């Protein structure tokens, strides 16, 4: 029953996303690829605990890797929208548990460049380095809250596309997670110093002993130019679904698909597909 419900939710979201995306003319204008859009999060990445795909990289669950253990993943992502496309390969993710309430993590993508002057900008894309801190871990209520101060290094495409944009910024994502058996609900929100806010929520469940599925909804927004209040605010809305399959006890294959809706082309409207492998390295025993 759990597998049927979880799979049905995932299929319904994937089927509904293209329909939701109609309107706002997002298919009738050239979209800004992720390497040029400041409202586009990094590509979907694996979670540190389940091996599934995180619905949106700016918002994570509130679970940490245990001290001495590590999670590593390598993946690729393909985005397309409005006659433009971008491929990120490889995307490297690493999380290391340092203490019971502290985890360090990094996400570094490599963008394959495009010959189109308005297309993807090749090289190292926007990268994130964070220290995830467990603010609350209530086992009785199955509730976790985490804060992840994040250093953001913008890719060259965003820096070149934005007036007076600095490369280094800071963000403060806050995550909340509630687990009930094989089910998990998570939500989060935060702010980056370049004037971008984000919020979202997601659900996940084990569809079978080796399969985990998830679905989510997210939104990011900012005032165009930040300093000019006469310019309308910009926003990006996205629905996504993902699945992971456990190949071995510490190795998982994952894939996800995401689709924007009610989003203008210049704000990164389009569809993203990602897939990869994640590896969990447990703490060495004496």
Rosetta silent file (secondary structure, phi, psi, omega in degrees, C-alpha in Angstrom):
SEQUENCE: XXXXXXXXXXXXXXXXXXXXXXXXXXXXXXXXXXXXXXXXXXXXXXXXXXXXXXXXXXXXXXXXXXXXXXXXXXXXXXXXXXXXXXXXXXXXXXXXXXXXXXXXXXXXXXXXXXXXXXXXXXXXXXXXXXXXXXXXXXXXXXXXXXXXXXXXXXXXXXXXXXXXXXXXXXXXXXXXXXXXXXXXXXXXXXXXXXXXXXXXXXXXXXXXXXXXXXXXXXXXXXXXXXXXXXXXXXXXXXXXXXXXXXXXXXXXXXXXXXXXXXXXXXXXXXXXXXXXXXXXXXXXXX
SCORE:     score description
SCORE:     0.000 S_00000001
   1 L     0.000  -45.484  179.244    0.000    0.000    0.000 S_00000001
   2 H   -60.534  -42.290 -179.158    2.778    2.433    0.908 S_00000001
   3 H   -64.095  -39.912 -178.989    4.582    1.704   -2.335 S_00000001
   4 H   -64.493  -45.978 -179.395    1.403    2.252   -4.374 S_00000001
   5 H   -63.947  -47.981 -177.985    0.599    5.601   -2.750 S_00000001
   6 H   -62.074  -42.726  179.766    4.152    6.916   -2.973 S_00000001
   7 H   -66.361  -38.089  179.606    4.519    5.845   -6.601 S_00000001
   8 H   -63.087  -41.545  178.070    1.141    7.362   -7.501 S_00000001
   9 H   -62.065  -44.442 -178.955    2.150   10.729   -6.028 S_00000001
  10 H   -63.059  -45.157  179.865    5.415   10.721   -7.963 S_00000001
  11 H   -64.796  -41.286 -179.251    3.722    9.807  -11.267 S_00000001
  12 H   -63.143  -41.829  178.831    0.983   12.399  -10.752 S_00000001
  13 H   -65.269  -42.093 -179.447    3.514   15.178  -10.132 S_00000001
  14 H   -65.281  -35.318 -179.527    5.578   14.232  -13.160 S_00000001
  15 H   -75.967  -33.647 -176.237    2.448   14.171  -15.330 S_00000001
  16 H   -80.317  -25.020 -174.182    1.044   17.431  -13.975 S_00000001
  17 H   -57.119  -46.034  179.819    4.220   19.464  -14.216 S_00000001
  18 H   -62.233  -34.784  179.122    4.089   20.112  -17.985 S_00000001
  19 H   -68.511  -41.417  178.437    0.466   21.234  -17.698 S_00000001
  20 H   -64.224  -30.242 -176.367    1.248   23.571  -14.822 S_00000001
  21 H   -71.074  -18.006  178.989    4.107   25.007  -16.808 S_00000001
  22 L   -68.150  154.302 -175.151    1.769   26.351  -19.495 S_00000001
  23 L    95.477  164.546 -178.066    0.882   29.997  -19.125 S_00000001
  24 L    59.110    7.568  175.990    3.143   32.932  -18.425 S_00000001
  25 L    54.884   35.370 -177.421    4.556   32.131  -21.913 S_00000001
  26 L   -72.148  -16.593  177.276    7.537   30.259  -20.476 S_00000001
  27 L   -95.353   -2.879 -173.806    7.779   28.118  -23.597 S_00000001
  28 L  -107.506   12.491  175.775    7.550   31.083  -25.972 S_00000001
  29 L  -145.150  157.468 -178.062   10.739   32.881  -25.042 S_00000001
  30 L   -71.557  128.115 -177.604   14.329   31.909  -24.645 S_00000001
  31 L   -89.857  152.660  175.120   15.056   30.875  -21.078 S_00000001
  32 L   -80.010  123.734  179.106   18.158   31.715  -19.074 S_00000001
  33 L   -66.205  160.683 -178.363   20.136   28.499  -18.426 S_00000001
  34 H   -52.510  -35.226 -178.188   21.051   27.646  -14.800 S_00000001
  35 H   -71.408   -7.092  178.045   24.618   28.922  -15.268 S_00000001
  36 H  -119.108   -4.811 -175.116   23.180   32.395  -16.016 S_00000001
  37 L  -108.109  121.126 -178.637   20.166   32.497  -13.672 S_00000001
  38 L   -76.467   -8.359  178.571   20.617   33.612  -10.052 S_00000001
  39 L   -96.767   -1.673 -178.421   17.229   32.081   -9.122 S_00000001
  40 L   -94.735  118.774  178.124   18.177   28.570  -10.225 S_00000001
  41 L   -67.197  170.222  173.426   19.503   26.316   -7.440 S_00000001
  42 L   -62.509  162.132 -178.397   22.316   23.860   -7.984 S_00000001
  43 L   -59.327  156.062  179.752   21.326   20.608   -9.645 S_00000001
  44 L   -56.534  137.210 -174.966   19.438   18.026   -7.591 S_00000001
  45 L  -129.261  162.010 -178.612   21.808   16.186   -5.278 S_00000001
  46 E   -74.306  149.735  174.217   21.666   13.065   -3.096 S_00000001
  47 L   -75.290  162.505 -177.482   20.635   13.253    0.522 S_00000001
  48 L   -83.092  -12.108 -172.860   23.225   12.326    3.104 S_00000001
  49 L  -115.965  -37.925 -172.977   21.099    9.663    4.749 S_00000001
  50 L  -102.083  -26.547 -177.709   18.793    7.919    2.312 S_00000001
  51 L    88.468    4.078  176.881   20.655    8.161   -0.990 S_00000001
  52 L   -84.698 -178.448 -177.814   17.640    9.644   -2.747 S_00000001
  53 E   -92.836  126.372  174.640   17.589   12.876   -4.700 S_00000001
  54 L   -63.987  127.881 -176.902   17.198   16.086   -2.766 S_00000001
  55 L   -57.301  -38.985  179.681   14.224   17.897   -4.370 S_00000001
  56 E  -150.265  132.268 -168.074   16.039   21.243   -4.422 S_00000001
  57 L   -67.419  -24.590  179.146   19.628   21.861   -3.478 S_00000001
  58 L   -74.690  -16.679 -178.215   19.017   25.033   -1.459 S_00000001
  59 E  -124.496  125.120 -175.682   16.733   23.103    0.903 S_00000001
  60 L  -120.223  175.025  170.620   17.888   19.891    2.578 S_00000001
  61 L   -77.408 -178.211 -176.858   16.574   17.552    5.242 S_00000001
  62 L  -108.201   18.941  179.574   17.658   18.071    8.840 S_00000001
  63 L   -95.575  140.342 -179.222   19.585   14.813    9.245 S_00000001
  64 L  -109.547  153.547  171.351   23.368   14.808    9.626 S_00000001
  65 L   -70.419  137.403 -178.526   26.011   12.250    8.720 S_00000001
  66 L   -66.269  153.158 -178.802   27.286   10.605   11.885 S_00000001
  67 L   -55.275  133.286  179.410   30.765   11.585   13.127 S_00000001
  68 L    88.156  -10.599  179.376   33.507    9.795   11.211 S_00000001
  69 L  -101.243  166.781 -179.513   31.220    8.816    8.327 S_00000001
  70 E  -148.440  152.764  176.043   30.961   10.384    4.877 S_00000001
  71 E  -124.994  132.406 -178.057   28.597   10.556    1.923 S_00000001
  72 E  -132.981  141.152  178.419   29.876   11.029   -1.634 S_00000001
  73 E  -145.131  148.851  173.935   27.984   11.331   -4.909 S_00000001
  74 E  -132.777  132.524 -173.651   28.729   11.971   -8.543 S_00000001
  75 E  -150.181  178.828  174.862   25.986   12.886  -10.965 S_00000001
  76 E  -137.977  156.726  179.102   24.971   14.757  -14.090 S_00000001
  77 E  -139.405  142.796  177.104   22.080   17.099  -14.879 S_00000001
  78 E  -125.284  122.935  178.379   20.422   18.184  -18.108 S_00000001
  79 E  -117.047  141.752  174.897   18.288   21.331  -18.252 S_00000001
  80 E  -149.100  146.446  179.608   16.315   22.602  -21.225 S_00000001
  81 E  -178.304  135.703  175.539   13.781   25.356  -21.796 S_00000001
  82 L    57.959   36.591  178.658   12.732   27.884  -24.415 S_00000001
  83 L    81.489    6.394  179.673   15.133   26.609  -27.062 S_00000001
  84 E  -120.705  152.558  177.929   18.134   26.646  -24.687 S_00000001
  85 E  -145.076  162.645  177.297   19.846   23.765  -22.888 S_00000001
  86 E  -152.232  141.910  176.267   22.631   23.105  -20.415 S_00000001
  87 E  -122.472  129.090  174.950   24.490   20.028  -19.196 S_00000001
  88 E  -108.063  118.570 -176.771   26.331   19.840  -15.874 S_00000001
  89 E  -159.863  122.271   -7.590   28.855   16.993  -15.776 S_00000001
  90 E   -86.217  166.659  169.738   30.146   15.969  -13.349 S_00000001
  91 E  -113.419  120.893 -176.684   28.439   17.299  -10.234 S_00000001
  92 E  -108.309  129.442  178.655   30.396   16.299   -7.137 S_00000001
  93 E  -126.057  136.750  179.980   28.799   16.216   -3.687 S_00000001
  94 E  -143.150  135.294  175.375   30.527   15.410   -0.420 S_00000001
  95 E  -135.124  133.571 -177.880   29.351   15.427    3.200 S_00000001
  96 E  -129.930  130.113  177.300   31.506   14.521    6.204 S_00000001
  97 E   -84.057  120.913 -179.051   30.366   14.123    9.809 S_00000001
  98 E  -100.126  -33.859 -177.050   32.737   15.892   12.205 S_00000001
  99 E  -151.437  167.907 -178.482   30.770   15.794   15.463 S_00000001
 100 L   -55.129  -27.129 -178.854   27.361   14.609   16.692 S_00000001
 101 L  -121.580   20.856 -177.357   25.844   17.978   15.763 S_00000001
 102 E  -142.219  132.067  178.031   28.145   19.142   12.957 S_00000001
 103 E  -137.051  138.184  173.910   28.549   18.156    9.321 S_00000001
 104 E  -105.411  141.407 -177.507   30.573   19.769    6.525 S_00000001
 105 E  -145.025  156.142  178.915   29.351   19.534    2.927 S_00000001
 106 E  -146.737  143.664  174.286   30.232   20.743   -0.557 S_00000001
 107 E  -130.759  119.166 -177.473   28.552   20.774   -3.969 S_00000001
 108 E  -131.371  111.382  178.334   30.688   21.582   -7.016 S_00000001
 109 E  -100.312  152.708  172.405   29.295   21.285  -10.572 S_00000001
 110 E  -113.062  123.607 -177.365   31.134   21.529  -13.879 S_00000001
 111 E   -96.230  131.113  175.192   29.145   23.198  -16.659 S_00000001
 112 E   -83.062  122.474 -174.893   29.677   22.175  -20.276 S_00000001
 113 L   -68.658  160.544  179.823   29.890   25.381  -22.307 S_00000001
 114 L  -120.274  148.502  177.434   27.701   26.311  -25.265 S_00000001
 115 L   -74.706  -17.196  178.695   28.595   27.979  -28.565 S_00000001
 116 L   -71.866  124.532 -179.454   25.461   30.118  -28.201 S_00000001
 117 L   -56.490  -27.515  179.350   26.460   33.553  -26.771 S_00000001
 118 L  -101.076    8.088 -178.034   23.342   33.481  -24.568 S_00000001
 119 L   -89.784 -158.770 -177.022   23.705   29.806  -23.665 S_00000001
 120 L   -63.129  139.961  177.488   25.481   27.904  -20.913 S_00000001
 121 L   -98.005  116.459 -174.956   28.759   29.339  -19.635 S_00000001
 122 L   -71.111  160.115  179.391   31.343   26.570  -19.340 S_00000001
 123 E   116.828 -166.643  177.717   33.602   25.927  -16.364 S_00000001
 124 E   -70.176  123.616 -179.190   33.023   25.458  -12.652 S_00000001
 125 L   -82.172 -173.764  178.805   29.424   26.411  -11.913 S_00000001
 126 L   -58.643  125.394 -174.885   27.972   27.963   -8.779 S_00000001
 127 E  -117.550  153.108 -177.052   29.355   25.971   -5.852 S_00000001
 128 E  -129.179  136.756  177.287   28.247   25.636   -2.232 S_00000001
 129 E  -131.319  120.884 -172.013   30.214   24.892    0.946 S_00000001
 130 E  -133.022  157.331  171.719   28.240   24.523    4.162 S_00000001
 131 E  -118.076  106.774 -176.299   28.474   23.648    7.838 S_00000001
 132 E   -89.866  123.348 -175.358   25.256   21.897    8.850 S_00000001
 133 E  -116.844  128.798  178.212   24.437   22.248   12.544 S_00000001
 134 E   -79.717  107.708  179.300   21.791   20.225   14.374 S_00000001
 135 E   -83.394  -28.615 -179.955   19.785   22.778   16.357 S_00000001
 136 E  -152.178  134.368  175.187   17.232   20.211   17.563 S_00000001
 137 E  -139.824   86.355 -175.980   17.060   16.409   17.500 S_00000001
 138 E   -96.803   97.153 -177.348   13.960   15.290   19.386 S_00000001
 139 L   -65.145  -32.315 -178.213   13.807   11.491   19.105 S_00000001
 140 L   -66.515  -41.286 -179.840   10.538   11.312   21.047 S_00000001
 141 L   -95.895   -0.053 -179.353    8.698   13.584   18.625 S_00000001
 142 L    56.884   39.777 -176.201   10.724   12.459   15.584 S_00000001
 143 E  -119.872  132.724  177.206   11.516   16.113   14.923 S_00000001
 144 E  -130.261  143.817  174.357   14.790   17.590   13.682 S_00000001
 145 E  -133.221  133.193 -179.333   15.820   21.167   12.943 S_00000001
 146 E  -134.053  147.282  175.391   19.110   22.112   11.293 S_00000001
 147 E  -119.211  134.701 -174.775   20.829   25.358   10.335 S_00000001
 148 E  -129.824   80.414  174.203   23.409   25.332    7.537 S_00000001
 149 E   -52.926  128.847 -170.183   25.501   28.508    7.147 S_00000001
 150 E  -128.549  134.364  171.716   26.605   28.354    3.508 S_00000001
 151 E   -95.412  125.404 -178.450   29.362   29.933    1.441 S_00000001
 152 E  -112.731  123.745  176.004   28.210   30.437   -2.152 S_00000001
 153 E  -109.503  106.119 -176.136   30.726   30.912   -4.981 S_00000001
 154 L   -67.877  144.012  174.771   28.838   32.102   -8.055 S_00000001
 155 L   -71.375  161.598 -176.373   29.719   30.718  -11.459 S_00000001
 156 H   -60.994  -33.289 -178.482   31.128   33.075  -14.097 S_00000001
 157 H   -61.616  -40.452  179.784   27.871   33.084  -16.043 S_00000001
 158 H   -72.991  -40.898  179.627   25.883   34.661  -13.197 S_00000001
 159 H   -60.929  -44.189 -178.226   28.619   37.148  -12.356 S_00000001
 160 H   -72.200  -24.807 -175.613   28.858   38.285  -15.992 S_00000001
 161 H   -90.646   -8.227 -175.693   25.062   38.440  -16.406 S_00000001
 162 L  -119.487  134.116 -178.765   24.365   40.563  -13.324 S_00000001
 163 L   -66.797  130.126  176.718   25.347   44.196  -12.816 S_00000001
 164 L    54.435   34.111 -178.967   27.927   44.750  -10.044 S_00000001
 165 L   -85.720  126.159  174.106   27.588   41.133   -8.917 S_00000001
 166 L   -83.152  158.852 -177.191   30.238   39.843   -6.521 S_00000001
 167 L   -84.250  -36.591 -174.116   31.238   36.217   -6.692 S_00000001
 168 E   -96.709  128.730  178.123   31.256   35.333   -2.981 S_00000001
 169 E  -140.499  168.053 -179.938   28.002   35.340   -0.980 S_00000001
 170 E  -125.515  145.711  178.667   26.614   33.799    2.177 S_00000001
 171 E  -132.703  158.208  178.920   23.362   31.984    2.826 S_00000001
 172 E  -133.022   81.641  174.671   21.504   30.703    5.885 S_00000001
 173 E   -76.076  140.609  175.260   19.219   27.761    5.041 S_00000001
 174 E  -123.047  129.422 -176.184   17.069   26.385    7.883 S_00000001
 175 E  -120.787  143.713  176.158   15.573   22.879    7.588 S_00000001
 176 E  -126.935  136.012 -177.466   12.834   21.087    9.513 S_00000001
 177 E  -137.756  135.105  175.006   12.218   17.337    9.245 S_00000001
 178 E  -126.177  128.626  179.200    9.577   15.025   10.701 S_00000001
 179 E  -115.832  141.912  175.489    9.801   11.244   10.271 S_00000001
 180 E  -138.385   94.559 -177.972    7.098    8.657   10.809 S_00000001
 181 L    63.306 -120.798 -178.324    8.329    5.162   10.111 S_00000001
 182 L   -87.326    3.570 -177.190    9.096    4.919    6.383 S_00000001
 183 E  -109.979  150.166 -179.544    7.704    8.382    5.689 S_00000001
 184 E  -143.944  136.561  175.117    9.406   11.756    5.922 S_00000001
 185 E  -122.168  130.631 -179.899    8.199   15.346    5.588 S_00000001
 186 E  -135.643  153.454  178.683   10.704   18.185    5.297 S_00000001
 187 E  -150.154  158.759 -179.993   10.544   21.921    4.756 S_00000001
 188 E  -165.115  166.360  178.259   12.986   24.760    4.675 S_00000001
 189 E  -159.302  165.163  179.081   13.626   28.384    3.903 S_00000001
 190 E   177.837 -174.650 -173.866   16.513   30.803    3.824 S_00000001
 191 E  -145.838  140.651  173.513   18.241   33.835    2.406 S_00000001
 192 E  -111.787  145.850 -172.210   21.396   34.578    0.410 S_00000001
 193 L   -63.653  -12.535  176.851   23.279   37.826    0.817 S_00000001
 194 L   -84.429    7.700  174.792   22.831   38.710   -2.858 S_00000001
 195 L    95.181   20.491 -179.428   19.132   39.333   -2.154 S_00000001
 196 E  -108.174  129.143  174.957   17.620   35.937   -2.979 S_00000001
 197 E  -107.355  156.695  176.456   15.055   34.235   -0.738 S_00000001
 198 E  -152.148  154.093  178.739   13.843   30.647   -1.042 S_00000001
 199 E  -158.595  156.351  178.745   11.320   28.302    0.566 S_00000001
 200 E   177.389  177.377  179.244    9.824   24.913   -0.083 S_00000001
 201 E  -155.611  158.979 -178.686    8.698   21.564    1.234 S_00000001
 202 E  -154.113  164.737  176.940    8.743   17.924    0.266 S_00000001
 203 E  -129.160  150.874  178.553    7.618   14.420    1.165 S_00000001
 204 E  -147.044  154.077 -179.728    9.428   11.116    0.855 S_00000001
 205 E  -159.018  153.328  173.597    8.690    7.457    1.511 S_00000001
 206 E   -81.196  118.205  178.459   10.116    4.011    0.972 S_00000001
 207 L   -80.356  -24.795  176.247    8.184    2.422   -1.879 S_00000001
 208 L  -157.344 -176.738 -177.743    9.892   -0.905   -1.194 S_00000001
 209 L   -60.131  -31.716 -176.383   12.793   -2.286    0.814 S_00000001
 210 L  -113.197   -1.972 -174.593   15.291   -0.882   -1.703 S_00000001
 211 E  -118.320  134.382  179.083   13.384    1.983   -3.333 S_00000001
 212 E  -126.339  132.047  179.685   12.806    5.501   -2.001 S_00000001
 213 E  -122.405  153.691 -179.127   10.653    8.117   -3.745 S_00000001
 214 E  -147.756  158.789  177.032   10.197   11.831   -3.072 S_00000001
 215 E  -147.784  151.457 -175.539    8.274   14.842   -4.356 S_00000001
 216 E  -157.318  167.690  176.528    8.552   18.546   -3.627 S_00000001
 217 E  -137.844  134.528 -178.289    7.557   22.109   -4.373 S_00000001
 218 E  -140.842  161.270  178.745    9.896   25.105   -4.143 S_00000001
 219 E  -147.286  137.008  171.969   10.021   28.841   -4.781 S_00000001
 220 E  -129.533  148.877 -176.504   12.851   31.382   -5.005 S_00000001
 221 E  -154.747  158.906  179.831   12.458   35.106   -5.443 S_00000001
 222 E  -164.167  156.153  172.516   14.342   38.421   -5.491 S_00000001
 223 E   -81.322  126.922 -178.831   13.877   42.073   -6.400 S_00000001
 224 L   -57.547  122.948 -179.030   15.413   42.660   -9.812 S_00000001
 225 L    78.817   -9.628  178.637   18.624   44.570   -9.226 S_00000001
 226 L    55.706  -49.653 -176.398   17.887   44.426   -5.473 S_00000001
 227 L   -81.771  -16.700 -177.286   18.788   48.146   -5.109 S_00000001
 228 L  -104.329   98.234 -176.266   16.135   49.359   -7.556 S_00000001
 229 L   -73.630   -6.490  178.799   12.721   49.015   -5.883 S_00000001
 230 L   -83.151  -11.757 -179.721   10.965   50.272   -9.049 S_00000001
 231 L   -90.101  134.680 -178.187   11.758   47.008  -10.855 S_00000001
 232 L   -59.712  148.396  178.055    9.216   44.169  -10.379 S_00000001
 233 E   -66.565  149.987  177.665   10.247   41.250   -8.177 S_00000001
 234 E  -108.600  149.621 -179.434   11.419   38.097   -9.907 S_00000001
 235 E  -149.634  157.594  178.478   10.418   34.580   -8.936 S_00000001
 236 E  -139.804  126.215 -178.469   10.911   30.949   -9.907 S_00000001
 237 E  -119.515  138.244 -174.009    8.523   28.112   -8.960 S_00000001
 238 E  -145.631  139.878  173.463    9.324   24.444   -9.403 S_00000001
 239 E  -116.423  141.676 -176.013    7.760   21.031   -8.785 S_00000001
 240 E  -146.985  161.659  176.229    9.942   17.924   -8.736 S_00000001
 241 E  -144.546  148.767 -178.627   10.019   14.213   -8.110 S_00000001
 242 E  -147.691  163.806  178.054   12.846   11.769   -7.506 S_00000001
 243 E  -148.231  149.255  176.894   13.608    8.134   -6.811 S_00000001
 244 E  -134.946  143.293  179.498   16.582    6.166   -5.517 S_00000001
 245 E  -124.631  127.510 -177.962   17.322    2.463   -5.705 S_00000001
 246 E   -78.516  110.521  179.095   19.702    0.759   -3.308 S_00000001
 247 E   -79.600  -40.535  175.036   22.203   -1.257   -5.351 S_00000001
 248 E  -140.448  179.079 -176.806   24.163   -2.344   -2.296 S_00000001
 249 L   -61.685  -26.302 -177.757   24.002   -1.512    1.393 S_00000001
 250 L  -125.243   15.137 -179.981   26.158    1.599    0.843 S_00000001
 251 E  -133.388  129.750  179.326   25.573    2.368   -2.868 S_00000001
 252 E  -132.673  146.972  171.880   22.463    3.894   -4.453 S_00000001
 253 E  -104.740  138.015 -178.020   21.458    5.015   -7.933 S_00000001
 254 E  -136.611  157.387  178.099   19.176    8.039   -8.071 S_00000001
 255 E  -151.391  152.275  178.522   17.275   10.108  -10.617 S_00000001
 256 E  -151.846  156.998  175.949   14.993   13.123  -10.504 S_00000001
 257 E  -135.351  138.437 -178.764   12.943   15.351  -12.772 S_00000001
 258 E  -136.004  147.273 -177.976   11.882   18.936  -12.080 S_00000001
 259 E  -141.593  131.786  177.857    9.670   21.367  -13.966 S_00000001
 260 E   -80.819  159.755  173.672    9.019   25.062  -13.431 S_00000001
 261 L  -147.097  152.475 -177.618    5.556   26.633  -13.551 S_00000001
 262 L    47.484   45.426 -176.902    4.334   30.241  -13.569 S_00000001
 263 L  -132.175  133.981  178.629    7.935   31.247  -14.267 S_00000001
 264 L   -77.926  155.669 -178.359    9.296   33.593  -16.924 S_00000001
 265 H   -58.476  -41.097 -178.943   12.065   32.533  -19.260 S_00000001
 266 H   -67.853  -11.942  178.028   14.539   35.069  -17.901 S_00000001
 267 H  -101.170   13.354  174.206   14.049   33.535  -14.449 S_00000001
 268 L    92.656   28.435  178.635   15.128   30.060  -15.546 S_00000001
 269 L   -62.553  137.854  178.742   11.897   28.427  -16.748 S_00000001
 270 L   161.036 -170.451 -178.603   12.466   24.889  -17.978 S_00000001
 271 E  -120.228  137.815  179.288   12.806   21.203  -17.197 S_00000001
 272 E  -122.703  136.938  175.438   15.697   19.521  -15.371 S_00000001
 273 E  -128.834  131.712  179.375   16.618   15.840  -15.335 S_00000001
 274 E  -136.687  153.802  177.138   19.435   14.458  -13.210 S_00000001
 275 E  -154.698  154.967 -178.272   20.867   11.039  -12.388 S_00000001
 276 E  -179.516 -170.399  179.210   23.842    9.672  -10.535 S_00000001
 277 E  -126.221  140.146  176.157   25.356    7.376   -7.941 S_00000001
 278 E  -123.345  146.348 -176.344   25.793    7.987   -4.222 S_00000001
 279 E  -128.912  134.655  177.601   28.117    6.195   -1.833 S_00000001
 280 E  -110.593  124.807  179.678   27.961    6.060    1.959 S_00000001
 281 E  -107.454  104.363 -175.771   31.219    5.497    3.807 S_00000001
 282 L   -69.661  163.516  178.768   30.488    4.390    7.384 S_00000001
 283 L   -64.429  134.517 -179.603   32.617    5.291   10.365 S_00000001
 284 L   -67.718  134.363  178.806   35.635    3.024   10.712 S_00000001
 285 L   -94.163  143.162 -178.772   35.369    0.649   13.662 S_00000001
 286 L   -61.404    0.000    0.000   38.438    0.045   15.880 S_00000001
